[in-house]
CSV table of C-alpha atoms and ligand atoms in Angstrom, one decimal:
chain,number,residue,atom,x,y,z
A,60,MET,CA,-2.5,4.2,2.3
A,61,ALA,CA,-5.2,3.8,-0.4
A,62,GLY,CA,-8.6,2.6,0.6
A,63,GLY,CA,-9.5,4.6,3.4
A,64,PRO,CA,-6.7,5.0,6.1
A,65,THR,CA,-5.1,8.1,4.3
A,66,THR,CA,-7.1,11.2,5.0
A,67,VAL,CA,-6.3,14.6,4.2
A,68,ALA,CA,-6.4,15.1,8.1
A,69,LEU,CA,-3.8,12.4,8.4
A,70,ALA,CA,-1.5,13.8,5.9
A,71,ARG,CA,-2.0,17.3,7.4
A,72,ALA,CA,-1.3,16.1,11.0
A,73,VAL,CA,1.8,14.1,9.7
A,74,ALA,CA,3.3,17.2,7.9
A,75,GLU,CA,2.5,19.3,11.2
A,76,ALA,CA,4.5,16.8,13.2
A,77,GLY,CA,7.6,17.3,10.9
A,78,ALA,CA,7.2,14.2,8.8
A,79,PHE,CA,6.5,14.1,5.1
A,80,PRO,CA,2.9,12.9,4.1
A,81,PHE,CA,1.8,11.1,0.9
A,82,LEU,CA,-2.0,11.3,-0.3
A,83,ALA,CA,-3.4,8.1,-1.6
A,84,GLY,CA,-4.2,8.3,-5.4
A,85,GLY,CA,-5.0,4.7,-5.6
A,86,TYR,CA,-8.8,3.3,-5.8
A,87,LYS,CA,-10.1,6.7,-6.1
A,88,SER,CA,-11.6,8.9,-8.8
A,89,VAL,CA,-9.4,11.6,-10.4
A,90,ASP,CA,-11.9,14.3,-9.2
A,91,ALA,CA,-11.7,13.0,-5.7
A,92,LEU,CA,-8.0,13.0,-5.8
A,93,GLN,CA,-7.9,16.6,-7.2
A,94,ALA,CA,-10.1,17.6,-4.3
A,95,GLU,CA,-7.8,16.1,-1.6
A,96,ILE,CA,-4.7,17.7,-3.4
A,97,GLU,CA,-6.5,21.3,-3.1
A,98,GLU,CA,-7.3,20.7,0.5
A,99,LEU,CA,-3.9,19.7,1.5
A,100,ARG,CA,-2.3,22.4,-0.6
A,101,ALA,CA,-4.1,24.9,1.2
A,102,SER,CA,-2.4,23.9,4.2
A,103,GLY,CA,1.0,25.1,3.0
A,104,HIS,CA,2.8,21.9,3.6
A,105,PRO,CA,4.9,20.0,0.9
A,106,PHE,CA,3.5,16.6,0.2
A,107,GLY,CA,3.5,13.7,-2.2
A,108,VAL,CA,0.9,11.8,-4.0
A,109,ASN,CA,0.9,8.1,-4.5
A,110,LEU,CA,0.0,6.6,-7.7
A,111,PHE,CA,-0.6,2.7,-8.6
A,112,VAL,CA,1.0,2.0,-12.1
A,113,PRO,CA,-1.1,-0.5,-14.1
A,114,GLY,CA,0.7,-3.8,-15.3
A,115,SER,CA,-0.5,-6.6,-17.2
A,116,ALA,CA,-4.2,-7.2,-17.6
A,117,HIS,CA,-4.3,-10.6,-18.6
A,118,VAL,CA,-6.7,-12.9,-16.5
A,119,ASP,CA,-7.4,-16.6,-17.2
A,120,GLU,CA,-11.3,-16.4,-17.1
A,121,ALA,CA,-11.9,-20.2,-16.3
A,122,ALA,CA,-9.3,-19.8,-13.3
A,123,PHE,CA,-11.1,-16.8,-12.3
A,124,ALA,CA,-14.5,-18.4,-12.1
A,125,ALA,CA,-12.8,-21.3,-10.4
A,126,TYR,CA,-11.7,-18.9,-7.7
A,127,ALA,CA,-14.9,-16.9,-7.6
A,128,ALA,CA,-16.7,-20.2,-6.8
A,129,THR,CA,-14.6,-20.9,-3.9
A,130,LEU,CA,-16.0,-17.5,-2.4
A,131,ALA,CA,-19.4,-18.6,-2.6
A,132,ASP,CA,-20.0,-19.5,1.0
A,133,ASP,CA,-18.4,-16.2,2.2
A,134,ALA,CA,-20.7,-14.4,-0.1
A,135,GLU,CA,-23.6,-16.1,0.9
A,136,ALA,CA,-22.8,-15.6,4.5
A,137,LEU,CA,-22.7,-11.8,4.0
A,138,GLY,CA,-25.6,-11.7,1.7
A,139,VAL,CA,-23.5,-10.3,-1.3
A,140,GLU,CA,-23.5,-11.2,-5.0
A,141,LEU,CA,-20.0,-11.9,-6.7
A,142,ASP,CA,-19.5,-11.3,-10.3
A,143,PRO,CA,-17.5,-14.3,-11.8
A,144,HIS,CA,-16.4,-12.0,-14.7
A,145,PRO,CA,-13.1,-10.4,-14.3
A,146,VAL,CA,-13.1,-6.6,-14.3
A,147,ALA,CA,-10.1,-4.8,-15.8
A,148,ASP,CA,-9.1,-1.2,-14.6
A,149,ASP,CA,-5.9,0.9,-14.8
A,150,ASP,CA,-6.8,2.9,-11.8
A,151,GLY,CA,-7.4,6.0,-14.0
A,152,TRP,CA,-3.6,6.3,-14.9
A,153,ASP,CA,-4.0,8.6,-17.9
A,154,ALA,CA,-6.1,10.9,-16.1
A,155,LYS,CA,-4.3,10.9,-12.7
A,156,LEU,CA,-1.1,11.7,-14.7
A,157,ALA,CA,-2.7,14.5,-16.6
A,158,LEU,CA,-3.8,16.1,-13.4
A,159,LEU,CA,-0.4,16.0,-11.8
A,160,LEU,CA,1.1,17.5,-15.0
A,161,ALA,CA,-1.3,20.2,-14.9
A,162,HIS,CA,-1.4,20.9,-11.3
A,163,PRO,CA,2.2,19.6,-10.0
A,164,VAL,CA,2.7,18.4,-6.6
A,165,PRO,CA,6.1,18.3,-4.9
A,166,VAL,CA,6.6,14.5,-4.9
A,167,VAL,CA,5.0,11.6,-6.8
A,168,SER,CA,5.5,8.1,-5.4
A,169,LEU,CA,4.8,5.1,-7.8
A,170,THR,CA,3.9,1.5,-6.7
A,171,PHE,CA,3.3,-1.8,-8.6
A,172,ALA,CA,5.2,-1.2,-11.7
A,173,LEU,CA,7.2,1.7,-13.8
A,174,PRO,CA,5.4,3.7,-16.1
A,175,LEU,CA,7.1,4.9,-19.5
A,176,PRO,CA,10.3,6.8,-19.0
A,177,ALA,CA,8.5,9.7,-21.0
A,178,ASP,CA,5.8,9.8,-18.0
A,179,ILE,CA,8.4,10.1,-15.5
A,180,ALA,CA,10.3,12.6,-17.5
A,181,ALA,CA,7.3,14.7,-18.0
A,182,LEU,CA,6.6,14.8,-14.1
A,183,ARG,CA,10.0,15.9,-13.6
A,184,GLU,CA,9.9,18.5,-16.1
A,185,ALA,CA,6.8,19.8,-14.2
A,186,GLY,CA,8.9,20.3,-11.1
A,187,THR,CA,7.8,17.0,-9.3
A,188,ARG,CA,10.5,14.8,-7.8
A,189,VAL,CA,9.5,11.1,-8.8
A,190,LEU,CA,10.0,8.1,-6.4
A,191,ALA,CA,9.5,4.5,-7.6
A,192,THR,CA,8.8,1.9,-5.0
A,193,VAL,CA,11.0,-1.2,-5.4
A,194,THR,CA,11.4,-4.5,-3.6
A,195,THR,CA,14.6,-6.0,-5.0
A,196,PRO,CA,18.0,-4.9,-6.5
A,197,ALA,CA,16.7,-5.7,-9.9
A,198,GLU,CA,13.8,-3.3,-9.7
A,199,ALA,CA,15.9,-0.7,-8.2
A,200,LEU,CA,18.2,-0.8,-11.5
A,201,ALA,CA,15.1,-0.8,-13.7
A,202,ALA,CA,13.7,2.4,-11.9
A,203,ARG,CA,17.1,4.2,-11.9
A,204,ASP,CA,17.2,3.4,-15.7
A,205,ALA,CA,13.7,4.9,-16.1
A,206,GLY,CA,14.9,8.2,-14.7
A,207,VAL,CA,13.4,8.4,-11.1
A,208,ASP,CA,14.8,10.8,-8.5
A,209,GLY,CA,14.8,8.2,-5.5
A,210,LEU,CA,13.7,4.9,-4.4
A,211,ILE,CA,11.2,3.7,-1.7
A,212,VAL,CA,12.8,0.3,-0.8
A,213,GLN,CA,10.0,-1.9,0.4
A,214,GLY,CA,10.9,-4.9,2.7
A,215,PRO,CA,8.7,-8.1,2.8
A,216,ASP,CA,7.6,-7.2,6.4
A,217,ALA,CA,5.6,-4.1,5.2
A,218,GLY,CA,1.7,-4.1,5.5
A,219,GLY,CA,-0.5,-3.8,2.6
A,220,HIS,CA,0.4,-4.8,-1.0
A,221,SER,CA,3.9,-5.6,-1.9
A,222,ALA,CA,5.3,-3.4,-4.5
A,223,THR,CA,6.7,-6.2,-6.5
A,224,PHE,CA,6.7,-5.5,-10.2
A,225,ASP,CA,6.1,-9.1,-10.5
A,226,ALA,CA,2.6,-10.2,-8.6
A,227,HIS,CA,3.6,-13.9,-9.1
A,228,ARG,CA,6.6,-13.5,-6.9
A,229,ILE,CA,5.9,-13.9,-3.1
A,230,PRO,CA,8.6,-11.7,-1.6
A,231,ASP,CA,11.5,-13.9,0.1
A,232,PRO,CA,11.7,-13.5,3.8
A,233,ALA,CA,14.2,-10.7,4.6
A,234,SER,CA,14.5,-7.8,6.9
A,235,THR,CA,14.0,-4.4,5.5
A,236,VAL,CA,17.6,-3.7,6.5
A,237,GLU,CA,18.8,-6.6,4.3
A,238,VAL,CA,16.8,-5.2,1.4
A,239,VAL,CA,18.2,-1.8,1.8
A,240,ARG,CA,21.7,-2.7,2.0
A,241,ALA,CA,21.2,-5.0,-1.0
A,242,VAL,CA,19.7,-2.0,-3.0
A,243,ALA,CA,22.2,0.7,-1.7
A,244,ALA,CA,24.9,-1.8,-3.1
A,245,VAL,CA,23.8,-1.3,-6.7
A,246,VAL,CA,22.3,2.1,-6.9
A,247,ASP,CA,23.3,5.5,-5.9
A,248,LEU,CA,20.2,7.2,-5.4
A,249,PRO,CA,18.3,8.5,-2.2
A,250,LEU,CA,16.7,5.5,-0.5
A,251,ILE,CA,13.5,5.7,1.7
A,252,ALA,CA,13.3,2.5,3.8
A,253,ALA,CA,9.5,1.0,4.4
A,254,GLY,CA,8.4,-2.0,6.1
A,255,GLY,CA,8.1,-3.3,9.6
A,256,VAL,CA,9.1,-0.2,11.3
A,257,ASP,CA,7.8,-0.4,14.8
A,258,GLY,CA,9.6,2.2,16.7
A,259,PRO,CA,12.7,4.6,16.9
A,260,ALA,CA,15.3,1.8,17.0
A,261,ALA,CA,14.0,0.3,13.8
A,262,VAL,CA,14.5,3.9,12.2
A,263,ARG,CA,17.8,4.2,13.5
A,264,GLU,CA,18.9,0.7,12.1
A,265,LEU,CA,17.4,1.6,8.6
A,266,ARG,CA,19.2,4.9,8.4
A,267,ASP,CA,22.5,3.3,9.5
A,268,ALA,CA,21.8,0.8,6.6
A,269,GLY,CA,21.8,3.6,4.1
A,270,ALA,CA,18.4,4.9,4.1
A,271,GLU,CA,17.9,8.6,4.1
A,272,ALA,CA,14.5,8.5,5.5
A,273,VAL,CA,12.1,6.0,6.8
A,274,ALA,CA,8.5,5.3,5.6
A,275,VAL,CA,5.7,4.0,8.1
A,276,GLY,CA,2.2,2.8,7.1
A,277,THR,CA,0.9,0.4,9.9
A,278,LEU,CA,2.0,2.5,12.7
A,279,LEU,CA,-0.5,5.1,11.5
A,280,LEU,CA,-3.4,2.8,11.0
A,281,ARG,CA,-4.9,3.4,14.6
A,282,ALA,CA,-4.1,7.1,14.5
A,283,ALA,CA,-7.0,9.5,15.5
A,284,GLU,CA,-6.8,11.2,12.0
A,285,ALA,CA,-6.7,8.0,10.1
A,286,GLY,CA,-9.7,6.8,8.0
A,287,THR,CA,-9.1,3.0,9.0
A,288,SER,CA,-12.6,1.0,9.5
A,289,SER,CA,-13.4,0.3,12.9
A,290,THR,CA,-13.4,-3.3,12.1
A,291,HIS,CA,-9.7,-3.0,11.0
A,292,ARG,CA,-8.7,-0.9,13.8
A,293,ASN,CA,-10.1,-3.2,16.4
A,294,ALA,CA,-8.7,-6.1,14.9
A,295,LEU,CA,-5.0,-4.5,15.2
A,296,ALA,CA,-5.8,-4.3,19.1
A,297,ASP,CA,-7.4,-7.8,19.0
A,298,PRO,CA,-5.1,-10.4,21.0
A,299,ARG,CA,-6.8,-13.2,18.9
A,300,PHE,CA,-4.8,-12.1,15.9
A,301,THR,CA,-1.3,-13.5,16.6
A,302,ASP,CA,0.6,-13.4,13.2
A,303,THR,CA,0.6,-11.8,9.9
A,304,ALA,CA,0.8,-13.6,6.5
A,305,ILE,CA,1.4,-12.7,2.9
A,306,THR,CA,-1.6,-13.5,0.9
A,307,ARG,CA,-3.2,-12.9,-2.6
A,308,ALA,CA,-6.4,-14.1,-1.5
A,309,PHE,CA,-8.1,-10.8,-1.3
A,310,THR,CA,-7.0,-8.8,-4.2
A,311,GLY,CA,-4.8,-11.3,-6.5
A,312,ARG,CA,-1.3,-9.4,-5.8
A,313,PRO,CA,0.8,-10.4,-2.7
A,314,ALA,CA,-0.1,-8.3,0.5
A,315,ARG,CA,0.7,-8.6,4.2
A,316,ALA,CA,-2.3,-8.9,6.6
A,317,LEU,CA,-3.4,-10.0,9.9
A,318,ARG,CA,-3.9,-13.8,9.4
A,319,ASN,CA,-7.4,-14.5,9.7
A,320,ASP,CA,-9.9,-17.1,8.5
A,321,PHE,CA,-10.2,-15.8,5.0
A,322,VAL,CA,-6.5,-16.1,4.6
A,323,ASP,CA,-6.1,-19.5,6.0
A,324,ARG,CA,-9.3,-20.7,3.6
A,325,HIS,CA,-8.4,-18.9,0.6
A,326,GLU,CA,-4.6,-18.5,0.1
A,327,PRO,CA,-4.1,-22.1,-0.8
A,328,ASP,CA,-6.3,-21.5,-4.1
A,329,ALA,CA,-5.6,-17.8,-4.5
A,330,LEU,CA,-5.4,-16.5,-7.9
A,331,VAL,CA,-2.7,-14.2,-9.1
A,332,ALA,CA,-4.9,-11.5,-11.2
A,333,TYR,CA,-4.8,-8.0,-10.1
A,334,PRO,CA,-6.9,-5.9,-9.9
A,335,ALA,CA,-9.5,-8.3,-11.2
A,336,VAL,CA,-9.5,-10.2,-7.6
A,337,HIS,CA,-9.5,-6.9,-5.9
A,338,HIS,CA,-12.9,-6.1,-7.6
A,339,LEU,CA,-14.2,-9.8,-7.3
A,340,THR,CA,-13.9,-9.5,-3.4
A,341,ARG,CA,-14.7,-5.9,-3.2
A,342,ALA,CA,-18.3,-6.3,-2.1
A,343,LEU,CA,-17.7,-9.2,0.1
A,344,ARG,CA,-14.9,-6.9,2.1
A,345,ARG,CA,-17.3,-4.0,2.1
A,346,ALA,CA,-19.9,-6.3,3.8
A,347,ALA,CA,-17.4,-7.7,6.1
A,348,GLY,CA,-16.3,-4.4,7.2
A,349,ARG,CA,-19.9,-3.1,7.8
A,350,ALA,CA,-20.7,-6.3,9.8
A,351,GLY,CA,-17.8,-6.1,11.9
A,352,ASP,CA,-16.7,-9.6,10.6
A,353,ALA,CA,-12.8,-9.4,11.0
A,354,GLU,CA,-12.5,-13.1,9.9
A,355,ARG,CA,-13.5,-12.1,6.2
A,356,LEU,CA,-11.8,-8.4,5.8
A,357,HIS,CA,-8.3,-7.6,4.5
A,358,LEU,CA,-6.9,-6.5,7.7
A,359,TRP,CA,-3.6,-5.1,6.2
A,360,ALA,CA,-0.9,-4.9,8.7
A,361,GLY,CA,2.9,-5.0,8.7
A,362,THR,CA,5.0,-7.2,11.0
A,363,GLY,CA,5.3,-4.4,13.5
A,364,TRP,CA,1.5,-4.1,14.0
A,365,ARG,CA,1.6,-4.6,17.9
A,366,ALA,CA,3.4,-1.2,18.1
A,367,ALA,CA,0.4,0.7,16.3
A,368,ARG,CA,-1.2,2.6,19.0
A,369,GLU,CA,-4.5,4.6,19.3
A,370,ALA,CA,-2.8,8.1,19.4
A,371,SER,CA,-2.7,11.4,17.5
A,372,ALA,CA,-0.4,11.3,14.5
A,373,ALA,CA,1.7,13.9,15.8
A,374,ASP,CA,2.5,11.6,19.1
A,375,ILE,CA,3.1,8.5,16.8
A,376,ILE,CA,5.6,10.6,14.7
A,377,ARG,CA,7.3,12.2,17.5
A,378,ALA,CA,7.8,9.0,19.3
A,379,LEU,CA,9.3,7.5,16.0
A,380,ALA,CA,11.8,10.4,15.7
A,381,ALA,CA,12.7,10.5,19.3
A,382,GLU,CA,16.1,8.9,18.6
A,383,LEU,CA,17.0,11.2,15.7
B,113,FMN,C1,-3.4,-0.1,5.0
B,113,FMN,C2,-2.2,0.0,3.9
B,113,FMN,C3,-2.5,0.6,2.8
B,113,FMN,C4,-1.3,0.9,1.8
B,113,FMN,N1,-1.7,1.3,0.8
B,113,FMN,C5,-0.6,1.7,0.1
B,113,FMN,C6,-0.8,2.4,-1.4
B,113,FMN,O1,-1.9,2.8,-1.8
B,113,FMN,N2,0.2,2.7,-2.0
B,113,FMN,C7,1.5,2.2,-1.6
B,113,FMN,O2,2.5,2.6,-2.5
B,113,FMN,N3,1.8,1.5,-0.5
B,113,FMN,C8,0.7,1.3,0.3
B,113,FMN,N4,1.1,0.6,1.5
B,113,FMN,C9,2.3,0.2,1.8
B,113,FMN,C10,2.9,1.3,2.4
B,113,FMN,O3,3.3,2.4,1.5
B,113,FMN,C11,4.3,0.9,3.2
B,113,FMN,O4,5.2,0.2,2.0
B,113,FMN,C12,4.2,0.1,4.3
B,113,FMN,O5,3.0,0.4,5.0
B,113,FMN,C13,5.4,-0.1,5.0
B,113,FMN,O6,5.4,-0.9,6.0
B,113,FMN,P1,4.6,-0.9,7.5
B,113,FMN,O7,3.3,-0.9,7.2
B,113,FMN,O8,5.2,-2.2,8.0
B,113,FMN,O9,5.1,0.3,8.1
B,113,FMN,C14,-0.1,0.4,2.5
B,113,FMN,C15,0.2,-0.2,3.6
B,113,FMN,C16,-0.9,-0.3,4.6
B,113,FMN,C17,-0.6,-0.8,6.0
């Protein structure tokens, strides 16, 4: 979970509880990622690193400026300046890939797109198992053909960004069980199911549907070891939030969040332009987080958010695995 929630402490606690942790490679510099990898490696536990794969960078400048203008009142309320010119970035893909080839880790998981098959092959030759996150059978087939070792099958109930390769597509409502069954019907790779897991019964159901393992995000957001901001943590426990929604308003790519005022006001005009919109709203979101303004913050949450407890990561993992 890039953006703060995943810390080395969370990854270590998850590993010590017997689960398999991932470090978040997204949004951070290659040096910061390297430091986290070294720190976690020293604990002796196997782990994975998650990377954002860059996609198309085209942004319509006029549409971008128009969307930026709709955020003016929010920017003013929070005392921040917005840059109406799109910023492009590839999340340091080349440097992060080079780091992971020079210092291989047990597992690399990929999200948002597929890299060149040669990049996947290079990671595998370095001894790393490569997982691609997919949201449809078609993406699963493309990932298989690109040569990955396994798939993370993400259902639309998942918190945070949809891994969809096509950011223009709002994922159709479907349970993660249905998406796992549909993917299992077309590919013969190990599947890890993600999305909306709210307890041990969901773990059992997903394994019965064909997943070898189950991944969780939201359930760990209030863990003691997580780096989730206090505004986000408090919102997850706040009864005033009664629903989640898939929105492009914060980053320009569909993501599931607690439905707040920002989502209601800006989703109707939201522009599909990731990561340009992520950069556009970043200062605004930072200021909202600092001010404790939950109505203007991206409160990533899956549909199972009500089950996210304040507890140690070990307690959360043990409770999830209770029926295994
Ligand atoms: C706060 C947050 C941040 C996330 N960041 C990432 C990320 O950096 N990379 C990624 O592949 N998935 C990310 N996800 C999605 C998770 O990998 C996973 O698909 C999702 O959390 C599963 O659904 P759940 O949240 O209902 O458990 C994030 C999810 C959340 C809630």
